[in-house]
mmCIF file of C-alpha atoms in Angstrom:
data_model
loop_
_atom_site.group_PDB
_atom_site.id
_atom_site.type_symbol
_atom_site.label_atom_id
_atom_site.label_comp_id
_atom_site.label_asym_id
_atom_site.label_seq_id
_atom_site.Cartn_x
_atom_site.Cartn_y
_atom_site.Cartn_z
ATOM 1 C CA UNK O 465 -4.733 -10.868 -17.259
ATOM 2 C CA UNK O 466 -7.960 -9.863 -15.182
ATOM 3 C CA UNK O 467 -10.942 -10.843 -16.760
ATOM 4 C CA UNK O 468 -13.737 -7.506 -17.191
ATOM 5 C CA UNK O 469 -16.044 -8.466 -14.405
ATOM 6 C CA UNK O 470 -12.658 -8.902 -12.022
ATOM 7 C CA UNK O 471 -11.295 -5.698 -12.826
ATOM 8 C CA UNK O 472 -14.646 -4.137 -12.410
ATOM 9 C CA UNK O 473 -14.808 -5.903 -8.499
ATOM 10 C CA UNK O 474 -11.519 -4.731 -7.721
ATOM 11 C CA UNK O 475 -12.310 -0.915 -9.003
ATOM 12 C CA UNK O 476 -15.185 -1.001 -6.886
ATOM 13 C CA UNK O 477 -13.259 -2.258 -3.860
ATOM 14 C CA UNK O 478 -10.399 0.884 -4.529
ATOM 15 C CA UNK O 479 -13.856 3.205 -4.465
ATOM 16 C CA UNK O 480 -15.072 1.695 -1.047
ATOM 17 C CA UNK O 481 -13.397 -2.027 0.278
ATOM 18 C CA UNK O 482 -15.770 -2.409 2.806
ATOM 19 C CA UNK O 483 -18.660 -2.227 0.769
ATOM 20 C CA UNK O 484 -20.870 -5.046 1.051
ATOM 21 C CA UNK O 485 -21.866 -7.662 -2.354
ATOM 22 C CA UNK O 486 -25.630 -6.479 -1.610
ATOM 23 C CA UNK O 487 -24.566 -2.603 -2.019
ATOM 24 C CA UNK O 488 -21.968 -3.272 -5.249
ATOM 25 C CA UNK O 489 -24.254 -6.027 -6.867
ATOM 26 C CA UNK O 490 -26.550 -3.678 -8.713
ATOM 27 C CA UNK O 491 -23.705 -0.955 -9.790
ATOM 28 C CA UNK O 492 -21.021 -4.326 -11.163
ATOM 29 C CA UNK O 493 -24.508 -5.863 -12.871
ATOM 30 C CA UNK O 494 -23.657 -9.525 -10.959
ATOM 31 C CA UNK O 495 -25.773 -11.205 -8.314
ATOM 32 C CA UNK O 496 -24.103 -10.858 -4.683
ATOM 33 C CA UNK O 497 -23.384 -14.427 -4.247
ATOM 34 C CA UNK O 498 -21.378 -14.156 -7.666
ATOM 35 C CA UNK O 499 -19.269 -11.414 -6.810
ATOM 36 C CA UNK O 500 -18.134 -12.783 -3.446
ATOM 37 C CA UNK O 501 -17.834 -16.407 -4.771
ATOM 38 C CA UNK O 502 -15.367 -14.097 -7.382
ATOM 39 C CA UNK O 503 -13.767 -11.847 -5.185
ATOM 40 C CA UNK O 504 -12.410 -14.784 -2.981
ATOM 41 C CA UNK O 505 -10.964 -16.787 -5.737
ATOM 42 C CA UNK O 506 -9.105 -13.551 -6.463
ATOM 43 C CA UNK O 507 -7.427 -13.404 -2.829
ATOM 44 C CA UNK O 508 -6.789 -17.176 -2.830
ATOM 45 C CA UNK O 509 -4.503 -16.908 -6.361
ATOM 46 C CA UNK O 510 -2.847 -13.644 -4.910
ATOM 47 C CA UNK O 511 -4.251 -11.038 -7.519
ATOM 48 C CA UNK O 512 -5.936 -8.891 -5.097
ATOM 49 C CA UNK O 513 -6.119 -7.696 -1.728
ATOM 50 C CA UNK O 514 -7.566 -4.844 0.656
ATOM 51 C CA UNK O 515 -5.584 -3.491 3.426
ATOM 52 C CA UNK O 516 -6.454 -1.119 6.002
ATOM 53 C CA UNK O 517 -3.545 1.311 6.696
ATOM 54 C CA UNK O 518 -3.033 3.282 9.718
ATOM 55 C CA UNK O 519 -1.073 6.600 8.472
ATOM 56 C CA UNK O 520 0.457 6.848 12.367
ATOM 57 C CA UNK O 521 4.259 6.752 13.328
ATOM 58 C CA UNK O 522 6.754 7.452 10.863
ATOM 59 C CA UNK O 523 8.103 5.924 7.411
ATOM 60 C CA UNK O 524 10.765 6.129 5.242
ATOM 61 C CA UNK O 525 12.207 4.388 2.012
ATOM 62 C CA UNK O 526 15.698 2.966 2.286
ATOM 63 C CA UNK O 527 17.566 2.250 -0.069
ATOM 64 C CA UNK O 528 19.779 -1.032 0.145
ATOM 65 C CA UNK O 529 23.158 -1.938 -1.790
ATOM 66 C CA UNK O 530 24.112 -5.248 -1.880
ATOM 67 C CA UNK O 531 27.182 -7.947 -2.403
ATOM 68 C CA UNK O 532 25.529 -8.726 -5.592
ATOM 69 C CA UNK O 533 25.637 -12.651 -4.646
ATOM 70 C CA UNK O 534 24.232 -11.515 -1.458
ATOM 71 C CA UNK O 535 21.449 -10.080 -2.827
ATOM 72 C CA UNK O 536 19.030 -12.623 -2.779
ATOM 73 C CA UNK O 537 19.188 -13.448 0.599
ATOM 74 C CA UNK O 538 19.218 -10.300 1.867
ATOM 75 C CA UNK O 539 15.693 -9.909 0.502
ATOM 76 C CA UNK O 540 14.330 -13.043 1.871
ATOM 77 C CA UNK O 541 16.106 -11.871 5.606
ATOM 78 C CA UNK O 542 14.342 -8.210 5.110
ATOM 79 C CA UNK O 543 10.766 -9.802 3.943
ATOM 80 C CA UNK O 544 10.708 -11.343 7.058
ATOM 81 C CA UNK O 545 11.311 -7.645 9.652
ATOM 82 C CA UNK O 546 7.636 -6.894 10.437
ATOM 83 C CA UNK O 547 8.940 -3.248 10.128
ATOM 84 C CA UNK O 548 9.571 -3.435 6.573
ATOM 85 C CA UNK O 549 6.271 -3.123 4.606
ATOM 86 C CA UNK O 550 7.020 -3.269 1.005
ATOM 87 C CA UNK O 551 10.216 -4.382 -0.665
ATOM 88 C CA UNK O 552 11.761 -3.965 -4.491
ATOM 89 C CA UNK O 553 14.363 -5.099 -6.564
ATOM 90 C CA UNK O 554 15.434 -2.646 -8.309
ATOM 91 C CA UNK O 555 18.007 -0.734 -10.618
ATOM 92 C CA UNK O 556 19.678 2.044 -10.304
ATOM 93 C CA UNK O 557 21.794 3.160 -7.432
ATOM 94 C CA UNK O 558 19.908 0.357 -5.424
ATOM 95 C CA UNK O 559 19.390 -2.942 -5.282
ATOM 96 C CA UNK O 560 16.480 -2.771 -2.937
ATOM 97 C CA UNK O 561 14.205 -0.579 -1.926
ATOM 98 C CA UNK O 562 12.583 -0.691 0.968
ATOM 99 C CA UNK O 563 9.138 0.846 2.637
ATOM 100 C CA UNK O 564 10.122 1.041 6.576
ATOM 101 C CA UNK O 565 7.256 1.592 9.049
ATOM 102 C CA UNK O 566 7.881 2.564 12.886
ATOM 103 C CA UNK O 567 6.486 4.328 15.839
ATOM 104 C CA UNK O 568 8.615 7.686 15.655
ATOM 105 C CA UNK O 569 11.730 8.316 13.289
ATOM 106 C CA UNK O 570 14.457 7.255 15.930
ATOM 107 C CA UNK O 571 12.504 4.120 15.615
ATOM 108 C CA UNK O 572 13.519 3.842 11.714
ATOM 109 C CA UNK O 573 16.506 4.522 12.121
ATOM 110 C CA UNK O 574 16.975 1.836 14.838
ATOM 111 C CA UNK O 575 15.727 -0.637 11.874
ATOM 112 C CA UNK O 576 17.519 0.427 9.480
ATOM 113 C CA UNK O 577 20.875 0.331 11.544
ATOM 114 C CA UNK O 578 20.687 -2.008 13.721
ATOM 115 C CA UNK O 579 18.040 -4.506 11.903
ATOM 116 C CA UNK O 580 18.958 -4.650 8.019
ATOM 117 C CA UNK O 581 22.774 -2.695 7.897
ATOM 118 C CA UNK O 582 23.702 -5.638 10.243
ATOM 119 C CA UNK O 583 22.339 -8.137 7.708
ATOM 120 C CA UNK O 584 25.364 -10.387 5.796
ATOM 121 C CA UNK O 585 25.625 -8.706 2.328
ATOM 122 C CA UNK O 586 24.670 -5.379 3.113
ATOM 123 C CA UNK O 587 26.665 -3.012 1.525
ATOM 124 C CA UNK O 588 25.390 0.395 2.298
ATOM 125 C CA UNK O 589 22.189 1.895 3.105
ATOM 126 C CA UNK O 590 20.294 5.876 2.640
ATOM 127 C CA UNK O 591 16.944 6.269 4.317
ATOM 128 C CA UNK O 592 14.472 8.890 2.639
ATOM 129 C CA UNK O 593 12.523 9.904 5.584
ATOM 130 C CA UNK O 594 9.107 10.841 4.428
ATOM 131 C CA UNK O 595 7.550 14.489 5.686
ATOM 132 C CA UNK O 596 4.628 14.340 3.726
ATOM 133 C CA UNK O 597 2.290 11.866 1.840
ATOM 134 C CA UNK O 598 1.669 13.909 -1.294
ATOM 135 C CA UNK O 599 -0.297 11.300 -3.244
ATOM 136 C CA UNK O 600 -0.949 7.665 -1.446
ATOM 137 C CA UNK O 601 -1.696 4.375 -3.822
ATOM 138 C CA UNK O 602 -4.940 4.017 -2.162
ATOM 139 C CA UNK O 603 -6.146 6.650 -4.605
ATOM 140 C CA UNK O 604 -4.941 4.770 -7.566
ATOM 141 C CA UNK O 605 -7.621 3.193 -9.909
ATOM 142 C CA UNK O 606 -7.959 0.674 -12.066
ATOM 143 C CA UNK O 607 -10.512 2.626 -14.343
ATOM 144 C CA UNK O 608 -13.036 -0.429 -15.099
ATOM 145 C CA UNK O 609 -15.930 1.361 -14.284
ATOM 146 C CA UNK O 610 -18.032 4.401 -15.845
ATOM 147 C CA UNK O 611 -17.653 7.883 -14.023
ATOM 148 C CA UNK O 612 -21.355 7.024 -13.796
ATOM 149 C CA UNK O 613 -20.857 3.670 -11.637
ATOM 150 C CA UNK O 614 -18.494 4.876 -9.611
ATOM 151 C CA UNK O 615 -20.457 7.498 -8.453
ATOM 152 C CA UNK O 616 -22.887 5.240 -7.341
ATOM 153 C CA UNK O 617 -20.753 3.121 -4.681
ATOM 154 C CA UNK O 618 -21.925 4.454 -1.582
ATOM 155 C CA UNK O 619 -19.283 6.227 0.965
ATOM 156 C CA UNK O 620 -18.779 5.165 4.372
ATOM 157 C CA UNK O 621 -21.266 6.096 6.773
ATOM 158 C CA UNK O 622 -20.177 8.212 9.253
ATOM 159 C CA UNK O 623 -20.247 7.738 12.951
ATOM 160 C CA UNK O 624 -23.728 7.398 15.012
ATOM 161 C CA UNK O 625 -25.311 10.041 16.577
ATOM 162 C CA UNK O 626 -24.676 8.345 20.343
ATOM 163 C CA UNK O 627 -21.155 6.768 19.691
ATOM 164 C CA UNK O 628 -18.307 7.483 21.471
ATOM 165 C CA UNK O 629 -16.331 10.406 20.759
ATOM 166 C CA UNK O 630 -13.410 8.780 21.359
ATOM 167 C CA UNK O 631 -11.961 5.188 20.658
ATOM 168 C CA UNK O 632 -10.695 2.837 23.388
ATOM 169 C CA UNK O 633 -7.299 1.708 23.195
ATOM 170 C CA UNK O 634 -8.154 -1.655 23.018
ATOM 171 C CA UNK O 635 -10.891 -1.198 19.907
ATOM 172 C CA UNK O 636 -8.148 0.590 18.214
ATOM 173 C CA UNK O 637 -5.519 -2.226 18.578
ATOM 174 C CA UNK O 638 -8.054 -5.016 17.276
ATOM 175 C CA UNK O 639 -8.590 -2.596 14.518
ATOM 176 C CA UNK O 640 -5.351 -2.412 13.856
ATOM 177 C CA UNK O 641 -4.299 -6.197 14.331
ATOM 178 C CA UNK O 642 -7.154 -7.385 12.059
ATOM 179 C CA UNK O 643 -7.754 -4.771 9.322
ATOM 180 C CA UNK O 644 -3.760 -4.141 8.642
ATOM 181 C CA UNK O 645 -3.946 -8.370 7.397
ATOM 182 C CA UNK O 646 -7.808 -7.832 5.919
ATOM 183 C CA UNK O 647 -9.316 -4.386 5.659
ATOM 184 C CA UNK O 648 -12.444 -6.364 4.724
ATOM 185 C CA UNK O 649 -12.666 -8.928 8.080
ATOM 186 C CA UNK O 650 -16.143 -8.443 9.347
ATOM 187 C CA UNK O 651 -17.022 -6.449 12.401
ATOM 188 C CA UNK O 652 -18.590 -9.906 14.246
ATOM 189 C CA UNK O 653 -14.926 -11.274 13.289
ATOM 190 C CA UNK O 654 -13.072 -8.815 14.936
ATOM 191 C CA UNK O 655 -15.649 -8.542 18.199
ATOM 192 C CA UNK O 656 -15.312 -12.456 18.433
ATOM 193 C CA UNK O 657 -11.290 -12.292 18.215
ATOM 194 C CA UNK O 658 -10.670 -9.648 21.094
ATOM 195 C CA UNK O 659 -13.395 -10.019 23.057
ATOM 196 C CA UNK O 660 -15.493 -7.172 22.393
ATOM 197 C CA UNK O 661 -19.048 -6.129 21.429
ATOM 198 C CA UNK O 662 -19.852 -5.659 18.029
ATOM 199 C CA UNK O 663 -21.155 -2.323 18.683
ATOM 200 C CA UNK O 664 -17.999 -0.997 19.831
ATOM 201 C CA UNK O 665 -15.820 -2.198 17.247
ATOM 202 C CA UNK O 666 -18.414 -0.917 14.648
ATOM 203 C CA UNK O 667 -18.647 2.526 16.391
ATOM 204 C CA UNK O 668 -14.518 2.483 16.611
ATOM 205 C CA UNK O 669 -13.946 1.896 13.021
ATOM 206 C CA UNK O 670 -16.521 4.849 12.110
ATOM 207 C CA UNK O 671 -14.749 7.243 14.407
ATOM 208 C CA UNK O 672 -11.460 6.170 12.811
ATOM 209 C CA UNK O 673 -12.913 6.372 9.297
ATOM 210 C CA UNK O 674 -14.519 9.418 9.916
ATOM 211 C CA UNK O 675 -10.978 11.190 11.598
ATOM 212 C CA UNK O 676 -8.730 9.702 8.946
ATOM 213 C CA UNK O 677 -7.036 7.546 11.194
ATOM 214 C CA UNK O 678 -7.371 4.401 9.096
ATOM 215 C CA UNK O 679 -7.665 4.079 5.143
ATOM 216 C CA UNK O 680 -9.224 1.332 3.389
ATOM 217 C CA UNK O 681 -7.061 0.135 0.493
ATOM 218 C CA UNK O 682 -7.549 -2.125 -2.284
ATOM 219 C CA UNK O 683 -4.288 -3.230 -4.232
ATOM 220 C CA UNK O 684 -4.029 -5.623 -7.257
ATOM 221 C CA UNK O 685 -1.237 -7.780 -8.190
ATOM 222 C CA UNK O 686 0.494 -5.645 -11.167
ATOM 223 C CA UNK O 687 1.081 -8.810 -13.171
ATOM 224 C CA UNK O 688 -2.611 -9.123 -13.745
ATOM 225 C CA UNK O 689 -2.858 -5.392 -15.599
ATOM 226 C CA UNK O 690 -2.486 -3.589 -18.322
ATOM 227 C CA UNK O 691 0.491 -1.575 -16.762
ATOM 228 C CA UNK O 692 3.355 -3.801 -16.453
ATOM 229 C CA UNK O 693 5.898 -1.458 -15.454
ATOM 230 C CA UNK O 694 6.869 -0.304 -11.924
ATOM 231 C CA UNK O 695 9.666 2.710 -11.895
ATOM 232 C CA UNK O 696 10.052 5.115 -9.088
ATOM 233 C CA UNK O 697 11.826 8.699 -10.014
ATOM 234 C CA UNK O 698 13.328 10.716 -7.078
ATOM 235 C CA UNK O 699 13.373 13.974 -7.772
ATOM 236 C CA UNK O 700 14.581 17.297 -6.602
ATOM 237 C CA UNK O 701 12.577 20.789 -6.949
ATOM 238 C CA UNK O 702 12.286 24.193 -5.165
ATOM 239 C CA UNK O 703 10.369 23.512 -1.726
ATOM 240 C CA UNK O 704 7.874 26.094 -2.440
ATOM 241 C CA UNK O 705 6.694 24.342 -5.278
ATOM 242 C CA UNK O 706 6.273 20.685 -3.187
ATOM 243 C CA UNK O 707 2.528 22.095 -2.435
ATOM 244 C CA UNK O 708 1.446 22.362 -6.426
ATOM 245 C CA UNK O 709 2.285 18.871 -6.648
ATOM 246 C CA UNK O 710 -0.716 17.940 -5.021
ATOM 247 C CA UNK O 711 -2.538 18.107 -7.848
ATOM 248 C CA UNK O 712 -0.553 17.767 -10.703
ATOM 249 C CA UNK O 713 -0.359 14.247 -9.200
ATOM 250 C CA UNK O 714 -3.871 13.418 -9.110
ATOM 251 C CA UNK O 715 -4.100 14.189 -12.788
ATOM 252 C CA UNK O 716 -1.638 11.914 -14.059
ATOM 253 C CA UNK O 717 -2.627 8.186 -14.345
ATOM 254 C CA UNK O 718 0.276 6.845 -14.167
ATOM 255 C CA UNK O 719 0.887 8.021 -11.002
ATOM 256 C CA UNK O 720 0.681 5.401 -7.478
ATOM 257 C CA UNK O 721 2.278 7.544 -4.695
ATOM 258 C CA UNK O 722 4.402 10.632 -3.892
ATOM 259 C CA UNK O 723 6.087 11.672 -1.061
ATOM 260 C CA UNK O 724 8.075 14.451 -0.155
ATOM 261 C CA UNK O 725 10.960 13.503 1.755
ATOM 262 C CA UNK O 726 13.764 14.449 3.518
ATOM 263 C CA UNK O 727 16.850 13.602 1.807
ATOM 264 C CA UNK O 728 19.130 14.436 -0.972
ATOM 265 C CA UNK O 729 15.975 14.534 -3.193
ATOM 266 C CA UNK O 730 13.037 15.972 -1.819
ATOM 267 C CA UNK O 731 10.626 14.222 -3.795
ATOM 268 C CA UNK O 732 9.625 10.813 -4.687
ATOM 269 C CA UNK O 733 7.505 9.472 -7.107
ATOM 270 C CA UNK O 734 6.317 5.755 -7.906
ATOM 271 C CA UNK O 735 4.280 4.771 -11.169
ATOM 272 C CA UNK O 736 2.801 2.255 -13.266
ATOM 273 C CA UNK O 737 3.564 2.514 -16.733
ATOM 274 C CA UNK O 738 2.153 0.679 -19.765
ATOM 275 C CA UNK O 739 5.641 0.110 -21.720
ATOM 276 C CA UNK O 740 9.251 0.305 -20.855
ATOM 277 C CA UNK O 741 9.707 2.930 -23.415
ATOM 278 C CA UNK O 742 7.465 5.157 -20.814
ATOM 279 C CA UNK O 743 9.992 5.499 -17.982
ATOM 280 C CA UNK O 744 11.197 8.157 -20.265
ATOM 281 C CA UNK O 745 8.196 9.622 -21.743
ATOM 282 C CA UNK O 746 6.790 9.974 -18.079
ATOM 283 C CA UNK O 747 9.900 11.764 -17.149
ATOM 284 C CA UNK O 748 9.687 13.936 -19.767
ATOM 285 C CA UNK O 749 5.920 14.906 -19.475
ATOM 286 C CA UNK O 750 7.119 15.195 -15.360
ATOM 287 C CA UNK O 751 9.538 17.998 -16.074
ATOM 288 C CA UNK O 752 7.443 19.590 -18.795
ATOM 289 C CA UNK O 753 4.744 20.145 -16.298
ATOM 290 C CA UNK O 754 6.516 21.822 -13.437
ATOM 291 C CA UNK O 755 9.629 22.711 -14.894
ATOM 292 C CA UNK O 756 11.388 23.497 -11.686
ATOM 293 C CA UNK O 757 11.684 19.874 -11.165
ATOM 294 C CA UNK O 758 14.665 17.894 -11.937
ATOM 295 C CA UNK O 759 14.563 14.082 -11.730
ATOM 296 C CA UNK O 760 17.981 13.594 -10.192
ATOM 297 C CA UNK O 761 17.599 9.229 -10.248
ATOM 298 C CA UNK O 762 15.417 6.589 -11.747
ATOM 299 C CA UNK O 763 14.520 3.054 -10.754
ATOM 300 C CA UNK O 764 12.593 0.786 -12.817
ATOM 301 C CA UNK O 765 11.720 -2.693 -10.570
ATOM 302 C CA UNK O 766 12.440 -5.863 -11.555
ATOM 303 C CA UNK O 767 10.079 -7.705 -8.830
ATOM 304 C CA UNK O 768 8.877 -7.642 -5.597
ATOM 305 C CA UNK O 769 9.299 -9.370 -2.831
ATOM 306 C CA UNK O 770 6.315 -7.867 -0.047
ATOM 307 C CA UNK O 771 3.813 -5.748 -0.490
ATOM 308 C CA UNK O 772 2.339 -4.497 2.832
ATOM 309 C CA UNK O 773 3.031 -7.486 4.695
ATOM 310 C CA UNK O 774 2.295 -9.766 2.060
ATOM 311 C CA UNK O 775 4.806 -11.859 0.775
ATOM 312 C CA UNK O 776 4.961 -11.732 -3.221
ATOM 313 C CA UNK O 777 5.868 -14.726 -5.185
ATOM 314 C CA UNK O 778 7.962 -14.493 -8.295
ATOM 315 C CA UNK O 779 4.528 -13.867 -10.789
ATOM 316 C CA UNK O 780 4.126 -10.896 -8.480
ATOM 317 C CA UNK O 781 1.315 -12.521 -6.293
ATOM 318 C CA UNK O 782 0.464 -12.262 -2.716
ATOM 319 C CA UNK O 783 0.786 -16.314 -2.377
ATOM 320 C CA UNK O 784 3.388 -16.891 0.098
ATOM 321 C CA UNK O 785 2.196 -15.404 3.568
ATOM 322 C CA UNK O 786 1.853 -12.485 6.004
ATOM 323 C CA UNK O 787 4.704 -11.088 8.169
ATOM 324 C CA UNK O 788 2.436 -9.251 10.736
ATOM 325 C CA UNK O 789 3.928 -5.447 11.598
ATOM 326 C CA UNK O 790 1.657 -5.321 14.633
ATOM 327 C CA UNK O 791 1.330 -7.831 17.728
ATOM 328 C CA UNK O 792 -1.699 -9.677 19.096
ATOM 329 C CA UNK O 793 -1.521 -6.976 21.761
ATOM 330 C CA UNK O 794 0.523 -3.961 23.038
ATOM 331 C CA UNK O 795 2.445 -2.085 20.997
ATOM 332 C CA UNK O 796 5.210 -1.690 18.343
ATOM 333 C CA UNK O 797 5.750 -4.986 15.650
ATOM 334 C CA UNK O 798 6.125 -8.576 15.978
ATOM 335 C CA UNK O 799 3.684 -11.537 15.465
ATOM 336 C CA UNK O 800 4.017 -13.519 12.031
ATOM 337 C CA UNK O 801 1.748 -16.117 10.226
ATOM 338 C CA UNK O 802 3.641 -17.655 7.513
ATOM 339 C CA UNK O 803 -0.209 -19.486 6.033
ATOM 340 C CA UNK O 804 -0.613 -18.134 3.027
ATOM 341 C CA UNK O 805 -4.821 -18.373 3.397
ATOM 342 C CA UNK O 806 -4.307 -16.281 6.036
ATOM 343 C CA UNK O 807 -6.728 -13.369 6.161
#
């Protein structure tokens, strides 16, 4: 388990992950130097991470059936596709189930055709494409601060008075390359790297900030919590209720991310839960709450195998590496870096 000054670093980080160890030190109550020298040792042993995601393109979750003694491998194959973000064992009608990022949506479907159905084992797959982020896990907390502290962590600042209005191309792929692996790599980092001023890359990541073109996002390593258990419910209700669900979702704890989606189901909905006897109790308290809604299927996960590009170990830590969905330069997926001190 995380110890209290860990879990109070990492709640700070979901507020704002680019804040610096000056700003945080006096809302946590622990000297700068402290909660750096803390937060790396939680990166190195896997338990936490910050991620800056780029909501562009399209996504879907696919569901994957396997040759049972297939399964296995099939999940090490699909770990390494760059397109494939996250990645669950589940159960259910599933044995995976897969996050799949592209540039457009025939561009998902040429993964998930063409890239896992053509993998040994595969048995069948259904993509959910996704039409609308209803709740994203970046908004998740971990509740280990006071309503007072949190108030405190300053936002980001916006965009300077004389920046550019718009971002160059190449700005927004370094951007992309370096805060995608470590939404908390310093500007001078990412200047050095690419070849380009600080000033630029500083003013780029404002803009993008600012426009909602990039989120920061700090994730933990569920293994370390108090809520053990990972279930996703896909659910079907009346389309004019999809927009209410906005914020019944921010009100429940539990809950990491929803999507609507287009599919059999029209809804899907991923949470943590404290006990196994929840899946249930969740469900019902679901359907009590907008009674239209029916959940049609249920998947509780077993383990993980990536978690935006990180590769998850069998204690559910990022330990093992980083499958890179974006090249050096250009566009579309590719480069990998299998170190797993990679930042």
């Amino acid at each position: 388990m995380l110890g209290p000054l860990e879990e109070r670093i990492i709640h700070a980080l979901q507020i704002e992950g680019r804040a610096s160890w000056s700003e945080l030190a006096p809302v946590i109550g622990v000297d700068a130097v402290t909660l750096a020298r803390r937060w790396e040792s939680l990166r190195e042993r896997g338990l936490a991470w910050v991620t800056g995601i780029f909501p562009a393109g399209a996504s879907a979750l696919v569901d994957i059936t396997c040759m049972p003694q297939h399964t296995g491998e099939v999940a090490q194959q699909m770990a390494q596709l760059p397109a494939v973000m996250t990645l669950d064992h589940t159960s259910g009608g599933r044995d995976l189930l897969a996050t799949v990022l592209a540039e457009n949506p025939r561009a998902v479907w040429d993964v998930v055709t063409n890239q896992i159905g053509a993998l040994e084992g595969v048995r069948n797959t259904q993509t959910h494409l996704v039409t609308e982020l209803i709740m994203e896990a970046s908004d998740w907390r971990l509740r280990a601060l006071s309503t007072q502290e949190a108030a405190k962590i300053a936002k980001p600042k916006p965009p300077r008075a004389r920046a550019p209005r718009t971002v160059h191309p190449d700005v927004e792929m370094a951007l992309m390359h370096c805060l995608i692996e470590d939404g908390r790599r310093p500007i001078s980092r990412i200047a050095a790297e690419h070849g380009l001023s600080e000033q630029r890359v500083a003013d780029g990541l404002a803009r993008m900030r600012a426009e909602g073109r990039v989120r920061i996002r700090t994730d933990v390593a569920r293994s370390g919590t108090g809520w053990p258990v990972y279930a996703w419910y896909f659910v079907r209700t009346p389309a004019k209720h999809i927009e209410q669900m906005h914020g019944l979702m921010a009100r429940i704890p539990e809950a990491r991310t929803a999507l609507a989606v287009a599919s059999q189901y029209n809804m899907v909905v991923a949470v943590w839960l404290r006990e196994l006897t929840d899946v249930m109790r969740f469900e019902a308290a679901l359907e009590a709450a907008v009674p239209s809604a029916r959940i049609v299927d249920r998947s509780v996960v077993f383990g993980m195998s990536k978690h935006l590009g990180r590769l998850i170990d069998e204690n559910g830590r990022a330990t093992l590496g980083f499958v890179h969905p974006y090249p050096e330069t250009g566009s579309g997926f590719g480069r990998k870096n299998t170190s797993p001190g990679s930042s």
